Amino acid sequence: MSAVAHRAGPDRPMRTGRGRRSSPTTWRWGDRLALAFAWIAGIGLCAIAAGIVLYMGYRGIEYLRPSLIFQRPALSTTQSGSGGFLDPLLGTALLTVIGILLAVPPAVGSALWLAEYGRPTWLARAVESSIEIVAGTPDIVIALFGLSIFQLSLFAPFSFTASGGGVFGKSFIAAGAMMSLIALPPLFTATRDGLQAVPAHMREAAFALGKTRIATIRRVLLPSVRSNIATGVTLGVSRIIGDTAIVVLLLGETLRLDQQGSVPGLNVLRGTGSTLTSYVYGNSPAGEGGAPQKAYAAAFVLMVLVLALNLLVDRIGRSQGDASGLTAAGAVV
Amino acid sequence: MGKRLRDPWSDHRAERTLGAVSLTVGVVVVAMVVFVGIHAWPIFRHNGLSWVGPGGSLETEIANMGSTSVHPPPSAYQLRAWPLVYGTLLSTGIAVGLGLVISVFSSIFIVELAPARLRKVAIPVIRLLASVPSVIYGLIGILVLVPFVGNDLISSSQKASVQNVVELTGAGLAVTVVILTVMITPIMIALICEALVSVPSSWREGAIALGLNPLRAVLAVTVRAARPAIVAAAVLATARALGEAIMISMVSGSRSFAPKPIDGLVFLFEPLRTLASAIVDYHEGVSAPALGSALYAFAFLLLFSAFVLSVAGYLIKLPLRKYQVRG
Amino acid sequence: MNRIRRLSVAFAVAGVLGVAAPAAASALTTISISGATASYPLVSLLAQKYVKTHPKKVKFKIAQGGAQVGINDVAAGRVTIGDVSRDPLSSDPAGLVFYPIARYAICVVTNKANALSNLTQGQLTSIFTGKTRSWSASLTGATATGTIDVISRQQGAGVLSSFQTLLLEGKKVPGTFPEKISEGQLKQAVESDPVSIGYLSNYQSEKGGVNVVAVGGVACNKADAISGQYPGVARFYEVTKGRATGAALAFIGWIEKSAAARKIISTQWLPIT
């Protein structure tokens, strides 16, 4: 947000004329209240953020032991026997990989098509609107949609079929496919903004050399938006690991990774499992409720991951040179 | 065919391929509307549009739906989901209202008032708040805020005053709205800050030259010019708040109850349930056809609201375009 | 992206999958189960033991959701077996076969700080049907004051149905009370609310953390339940669509007949006879 950083503030105060600043003591009461409120709002927000991070950190340090990260969860009637959250951690990783892999082709492809071709115009607008709609759809609706699709017998190979003929519909493939919808909008926005920012002369130079459009895309444009795509991917990853609704509805919520079938690799994808988010939800009073300590520990790990991803976005943005603020590549959108 | 693929592609083929890839998203959106609509249809067929209206006890109706198995009788589809719609409107409305005010003033703070050091801190802070997963907000809510409200804020006389109608446990409207506001404010601040910054400072300086004090100048000129962005922010925040399911399911008390403002202060402590949190709460029963249809009907309503919001946001911004400030 | 990078990405992905997938299993039959939260701990332990004693034969997928979800799922063919914690009702779909496997006691519980020791049948019914709304001295030993926070289960819960039949003289718990969707949640709610009262299976109440209330002078524990004195004893059933066949039949038969299963049941629950 470099533009914001150079705005007025006490180092470049709102001056009225040379050297004289309008002091709030001369203002009307309403304006003074508004000023106070602005300060309180701003500082309050920072305080809340600090509070959340510090509290999660405090609880996390209180309850997190390294053994929890490397131990598999176990069914047990007591807390001490119920193991750690290795499987949920792996589930998070696996789901993220699937989601991103499925999201990259449509996102980058659509961004390229929109930026470089984009005819006919009604189609371009339709594509943009569709992505906007997907971005605005609640994740719980996307989860229900995924359930309705993957419980069709057409998609039975993607999950487990019960002996009575009912398709379970919940598996890593199902959840991963819906997660790709979650990651698609930030990835698309990042790539499209990057492509639009590529100066026209780069394209013109390539055309002058006789390159076709597609060759220009492959050799000139894509490499130059690499960091945008990286930012988009990181944002997508951050949204995927934080999503709970899709996991609760579509991943089968088994404590451990539960394979389905006998083809190695595919059996994990067809199987069920859990992620850090569903583990936190399940261990909180909203789930079985028995283990707030485990919930805090897992939530702490989740927070650390999210913070790390945030830093990564920052780092990529900075190396890109023209970081344009909070909404860079749809950071918050 | 491998050689054909490896030959340099023509622009024509590339355009077709990329266009097809772009269409997949459109296909997914259409599929979403179709599939959710198909599963929701039985509810519409049996109740018409009045299923969003009041009447009867929602919890009895849902219990009925849950207990009918493979071939439910038509009466099982009876649904009057007004408490859920009301809960959604109430929590979203209050949160967005509060959030807008807080965001505008926070943005003014960040852009105009904050010392440079604090401003550098504020940006990562806002981004952090925006990326905290909702389950963590829910965890802090249910383990810290709900016991605090339940044990320390609600007096036993307040509890007794409504004890024949509903139980106050601390999980309710107040905690829901507070956390929801904290969740949606960063989104709005990001957009509003960008817009405030892009308003030419000469406009503000002109106002100051005319005698307005600096804060008033900001409010009267810069904020007014950033109205398209504020509208966009409000639309985005409303969409986020509408769709929030997990956090609300954890802290709202999960009762299909419509909080009554007449109850005075107790109104803030009454439990509620929203459309999205109802889907999470009842999702295990989705295999019962009647209950499943009801859940899909809720989802359809949410989908429809998301559509309406985008269109409304676009329409509201149209007349504001003349200010030519990026929104 | 050159070839080396492409290969290393492929390896990374395969690595994640490889770490996550223990040695490939041969084709196992999967028995899927869903239903009551009250019998979930028991059925999980039984399934664990069954897999240990019958290696490489079956896999279990156990979900919860409440007894009614179990009934619906098994009737729709979505699962092989349904866990149910109440007796069959007339509203249950036709064609389901109920196999009783164990019994459990339903205990009335309050917060640990509330020393309520005994409730008569009349007092119990009056509290849970919403007639008595405040703690008073007439409730023996109650140290709580103010409103009684009754915490109940959701409509589809087998424990609720059994509780109403056995301990509330058939009357229903009104909808004004919070409905928790699992035993764990109900216990959590009672533990955190000093003026609350609820009901749990004896497995949950004996875990500690709550005050167990006697009904009609009879304490709620295994001894009094086995002796038949405690009125609130219900059954766990395994439910299948039609008579059980194949792997499901083998599992249910093992539960009913084997010594190992009987040992597991008698740790926290009551045998079926």
Tab-separated table of C-alpha atoms in Angstrom, chain B residues 139-327:
chain	number	residue	atom	x	y	z
B	139	LEU	CA	-13.206	-21.025	18.497
B	140	ILE	CA	-12.324	-17.819	20.315
B	141	GLY	CA	-15.990	-16.902	20.300
B	142	ILE	CA	-17.217	-20.136	21.777
B	143	LEU	CA	-14.429	-20.599	24.297
B	144	VAL	CA	-13.929	-17.008	25.423
B	145	LEU	CA	-16.789	-14.697	24.483
B	146	VAL	CA	-19.739	-17.010	25.016
B	147	PRO	CA	-18.833	-18.012	28.602
B	148	PHE	CA	-18.032	-14.369	29.344
B	149	VAL	CA	-21.433	-13.205	28.117
B	150	GLY	CA	-23.251	-16.142	29.628
B	151	ASN	CA	-21.743	-16.004	33.071
B	152	ASP	CA	-20.847	-12.348	33.501
B	153	LEU	CA	-23.163	-10.271	31.389
B	154	ILE	CA	-26.492	-12.022	31.563
B	155	SER	CA	-28.128	-11.580	34.927
B	156	SER	CA	-30.363	-14.285	36.324
B	157	SER	CA	-33.333	-11.950	36.319
B	158	GLN	CA	-32.877	-11.440	32.621
B	159	LYS	CA	-32.756	-15.173	32.177
B	160	ALA	CA	-35.852	-15.632	34.255
B	161	SER	CA	-37.753	-13.062	32.242
B	162	VAL	CA	-37.711	-15.239	29.142
B	163	GLN	CA	-37.304	-18.628	30.697
B	164	ASN	CA	-40.624	-19.893	29.442
B	165	VAL	CA	-39.833	-19.115	25.878
B	166	VAL	CA	-36.137	-19.539	25.349
B	167	GLU	CA	-32.981	-20.216	27.330
B	168	LEU	CA	-30.196	-17.649	27.411
B	169	THR	CA	-26.802	-19.283	27.420
B	170	GLY	CA	-24.535	-16.496	26.269
B	171	ALA	CA	-24.402	-17.773	22.731
B	172	GLY	CA	-26.656	-15.463	20.797
B	173	LEU	CA	-27.089	-12.324	18.791
B	174	ALA	CA	-24.534	-10.167	20.585
B	175	VAL	CA	-21.546	-12.482	20.205
B	176	THR	CA	-22.570	-13.336	16.647
B	177	VAL	CA	-22.782	-9.714	15.581
B	178	VAL	CA	-19.534	-8.717	17.289
B	179	ILE	CA	-17.505	-11.460	15.653
B	180	LEU	CA	-19.221	-11.030	12.303
B	181	THR	CA	-18.383	-7.315	12.344
B	182	VAL	CA	-14.738	-8.075	13.106
B	183	MET	CA	-14.708	-10.550	10.228
B	184	ILE	CA	-16.115	-8.257	7.572
B	185	THR	CA	-14.453	-4.979	8.573
B	186	PRO	CA	-11.003	-5.759	7.082
B	187	ILE	CA	-12.567	-6.437	3.690
B	188	MET	CA	-14.283	-3.088	3.728
B	189	ILE	CA	-11.269	-1.199	5.058
B	190	ALA	CA	-9.061	-2.502	2.265
B	191	LEU	CA	-11.412	-1.291	-0.446
B	192	ILE	CA	-12.225	2.024	1.204
B	193	CYS	CA	-8.582	2.840	1.902
B	194	GLU	CA	-7.662	2.282	-1.724
B	195	ALA	CA	-10.455	4.568	-2.818
B	196	LEU	CA	-9.695	7.292	-0.297
B	197	VAL	CA	-6.115	7.330	-1.462
B	198	SER	CA	-7.056	7.677	-5.089
B	199	VAL	CA	-9.114	10.796	-4.542
B	200	PRO	CA	-6.956	13.749	-5.657
B	201	SER	CA	-5.734	15.577	-2.594
B	202	SER	CA	-6.377	18.871	-4.350
B	203	TRP	CA	-10.078	18.342	-3.807
B	204	ARG	CA	-9.584	18.067	-0.084
B	205	GLU	CA	-7.183	20.961	-0.010
B	206	GLY	CA	-9.736	23.068	-1.815
B	207	ALA	CA	-12.247	22.331	0.898
B	208	ILE	CA	-9.752	23.269	3.573
B	209	ALA	CA	-9.011	26.474	1.731
B	210	LEU	CA	-12.688	27.255	1.942
B	211	GLY	CA	-12.484	27.023	5.730
B	212	LEU	CA	-13.480	23.483	6.618
B	213	ASN	CA	-11.425	21.844	9.316
B	214	PRO	CA	-9.340	18.920	8.059
B	215	LEU	CA	-11.552	16.124	9.346
B	216	ARG	CA	-14.669	17.678	7.980
B	217	ALA	CA	-12.927	18.215	4.675
B	218	VAL	CA	-12.133	14.528	4.515
B	219	LEU	CA	-15.650	13.545	5.403
B	220	ALA	CA	-17.314	16.007	3.085
B	221	VAL	CA	-15.078	15.595	0.077
B	222	THR	CA	-12.895	12.498	0.058
B	223	VAL	CA	-15.357	10.113	1.622
B	224	ARG	CA	-18.159	11.377	-0.557
B	225	ALA	CA	-16.027	10.894	-3.636
B	226	ALA	CA	-15.206	7.379	-2.555
B	227	ARG	CA	-18.866	6.406	-2.352
B	228	PRO	CA	-18.676	3.815	-5.169
B	229	ALA	CA	-15.972	2.050	-3.242
B	230	ILE	CA	-17.986	2.203	-0.054
B	231	VAL	CA	-20.919	0.657	-1.878
B	232	ALA	CA	-18.666	-2.022	-3.334
B	233	ALA	CA	-17.284	-2.662	0.125
B	234	ALA	CA	-20.739	-2.931	1.624
B	235	VAL	CA	-21.836	-5.382	-1.071
B	236	LEU	CA	-18.747	-7.525	-0.608
B	237	ALA	CA	-19.146	-7.488	3.159
B	238	THR	CA	-22.829	-8.402	2.941
B	239	ALA	CA	-22.004	-11.340	0.683
B	240	ARG	CA	-19.392	-12.505	3.170
B	241	ALA	CA	-21.687	-12.103	6.151
B	242	LEU	CA	-24.577	-13.904	4.447
B	243	GLY	CA	-22.464	-16.899	3.669
B	244	GLU	CA	-20.765	-17.267	7.019
B	245	ALA	CA	-21.818	-20.646	8.320
B	246	ILE	CA	-19.219	-22.228	10.552
B	247	MET	CA	-18.540	-19.337	12.885
B	248	ILE	CA	-22.209	-18.559	13.350
B	249	SER	CA	-22.990	-22.217	13.950
B	250	MET	CA	-20.506	-22.125	16.816
B	251	VAL	CA	-21.580	-18.957	18.613
B	252	SER	CA	-25.205	-18.264	17.787
B	253	GLY	CA	-26.834	-20.691	20.186
B	254	SER	CA	-28.268	-22.708	17.317
B	255	ARG	CA	-31.924	-22.285	18.121
B	256	SER	CA	-34.356	-21.568	15.314
B	257	PHE	CA	-35.670	-18.654	17.282
B	258	ALA	CA	-36.460	-15.143	16.086
B	259	PRO	CA	-35.002	-12.683	18.610
B	260	LYS	CA	-37.587	-10.133	19.654
B	261	PRO	CA	-36.511	-6.493	19.942
B	262	ILE	CA	-39.441	-5.929	22.307
B	263	ASP	CA	-37.567	-7.841	24.949
B	264	GLY	CA	-35.235	-4.912	25.426
B	265	LEU	CA	-31.660	-5.631	26.355
B	266	VAL	CA	-32.359	-9.340	26.501
B	267	PHE	CA	-32.903	-9.185	22.751
B	268	LEU	CA	-29.157	-9.064	22.318
B	269	PHE	CA	-28.655	-12.282	24.218
B	270	GLU	CA	-31.296	-14.368	22.525
B	271	PRO	CA	-30.104	-17.268	20.411
B	272	LEU	CA	-30.726	-17.351	16.689
B	273	ARG	CA	-29.913	-19.344	13.607
B	274	THR	CA	-29.182	-18.226	10.075
B	275	LEU	CA	-29.793	-19.944	6.736
B	276	ALA	CA	-26.127	-20.808	6.339
B	277	SER	CA	-25.615	-22.035	9.887
B	278	ALA	CA	-28.769	-24.146	9.589
B	279	ILE	CA	-27.213	-25.970	6.656
B	280	VAL	CA	-24.154	-26.775	8.761
B	281	ASP	CA	-26.221	-27.749	11.794
B	282	TYR	CA	-28.458	-30.155	9.899
B	283	HIS	CA	-26.043	-31.349	7.254
B	284	GLU	CA	-25.868	-34.875	8.613
B	285	GLY	CA	-29.540	-35.319	7.857
B	286	VAL	CA	-29.201	-34.424	4.193
B	287	SER	CA	-29.908	-37.991	3.134
B	288	ALA	CA	-33.482	-37.734	4.394
B	289	PRO	CA	-35.143	-36.482	1.196
B	290	ALA	CA	-37.409	-33.929	2.849
B	291	LEU	CA	-34.706	-32.447	5.059
B	292	GLY	CA	-32.237	-32.503	2.192
B	293	SER	CA	-34.644	-30.513	0.039
B	294	ALA	CA	-35.045	-27.968	2.802
B	295	LEU	CA	-31.278	-27.514	3.089
B	296	TYR	CA	-30.973	-27.112	-0.668
B	297	ALA	CA	-33.785	-24.586	-0.566
B	298	PHE	CA	-31.803	-22.554	1.973
B	299	ALA	CA	-28.761	-22.807	-0.275
B	300	PHE	CA	-30.815	-21.700	-3.262
B	301	LEU	CA	-31.997	-18.656	-1.368
B	302	LEU	CA	-28.404	-17.812	-0.453
B	303	LEU	CA	-27.315	-18.240	-4.059
B	304	PHE	CA	-30.132	-16.007	-5.207
B	305	SER	CA	-29.134	-13.370	-2.652
B	306	ALA	CA	-25.546	-13.461	-3.873
B	307	PHE	CA	-26.804	-12.792	-7.421
B	308	VAL	CA	-29.054	-9.994	-6.274
B	309	LEU	CA	-26.219	-8.398	-4.321
B	310	SER	CA	-23.867	-8.301	-7.314
B	311	VAL	CA	-26.538	-6.805	-9.518
B	312	ALA	CA	-27.582	-4.324	-6.838
B	313	GLY	CA	-24.009	-3.263	-6.257
B	314	TYR	CA	-23.496	-2.732	-9.960
B	315	LEU	CA	-26.687	-0.721	-10.256
B	316	ILE	CA	-25.954	1.459	-7.235
B	317	LYS	CA	-22.522	2.255	-8.514
B	318	LEU	CA	-23.735	3.322	-11.957
B	319	PRO	CA	-24.934	6.819	-11.027
B	320	LEU	CA	-21.844	7.320	-8.922
B	321	ARG	CA	-19.566	6.646	-11.876
B	322	LYS	CA	-19.629	10.321	-12.795
B	323	TYR	CA	-17.236	11.072	-9.974
B	324	GLN	CA	-14.736	8.966	-11.861
B	325	VAL	CA	-13.164	7.624	-8.756
B	326	ARG	CA	-12.166	3.999	-9.021
B	327	GLY	CA	-14.668	1.913	-7.137
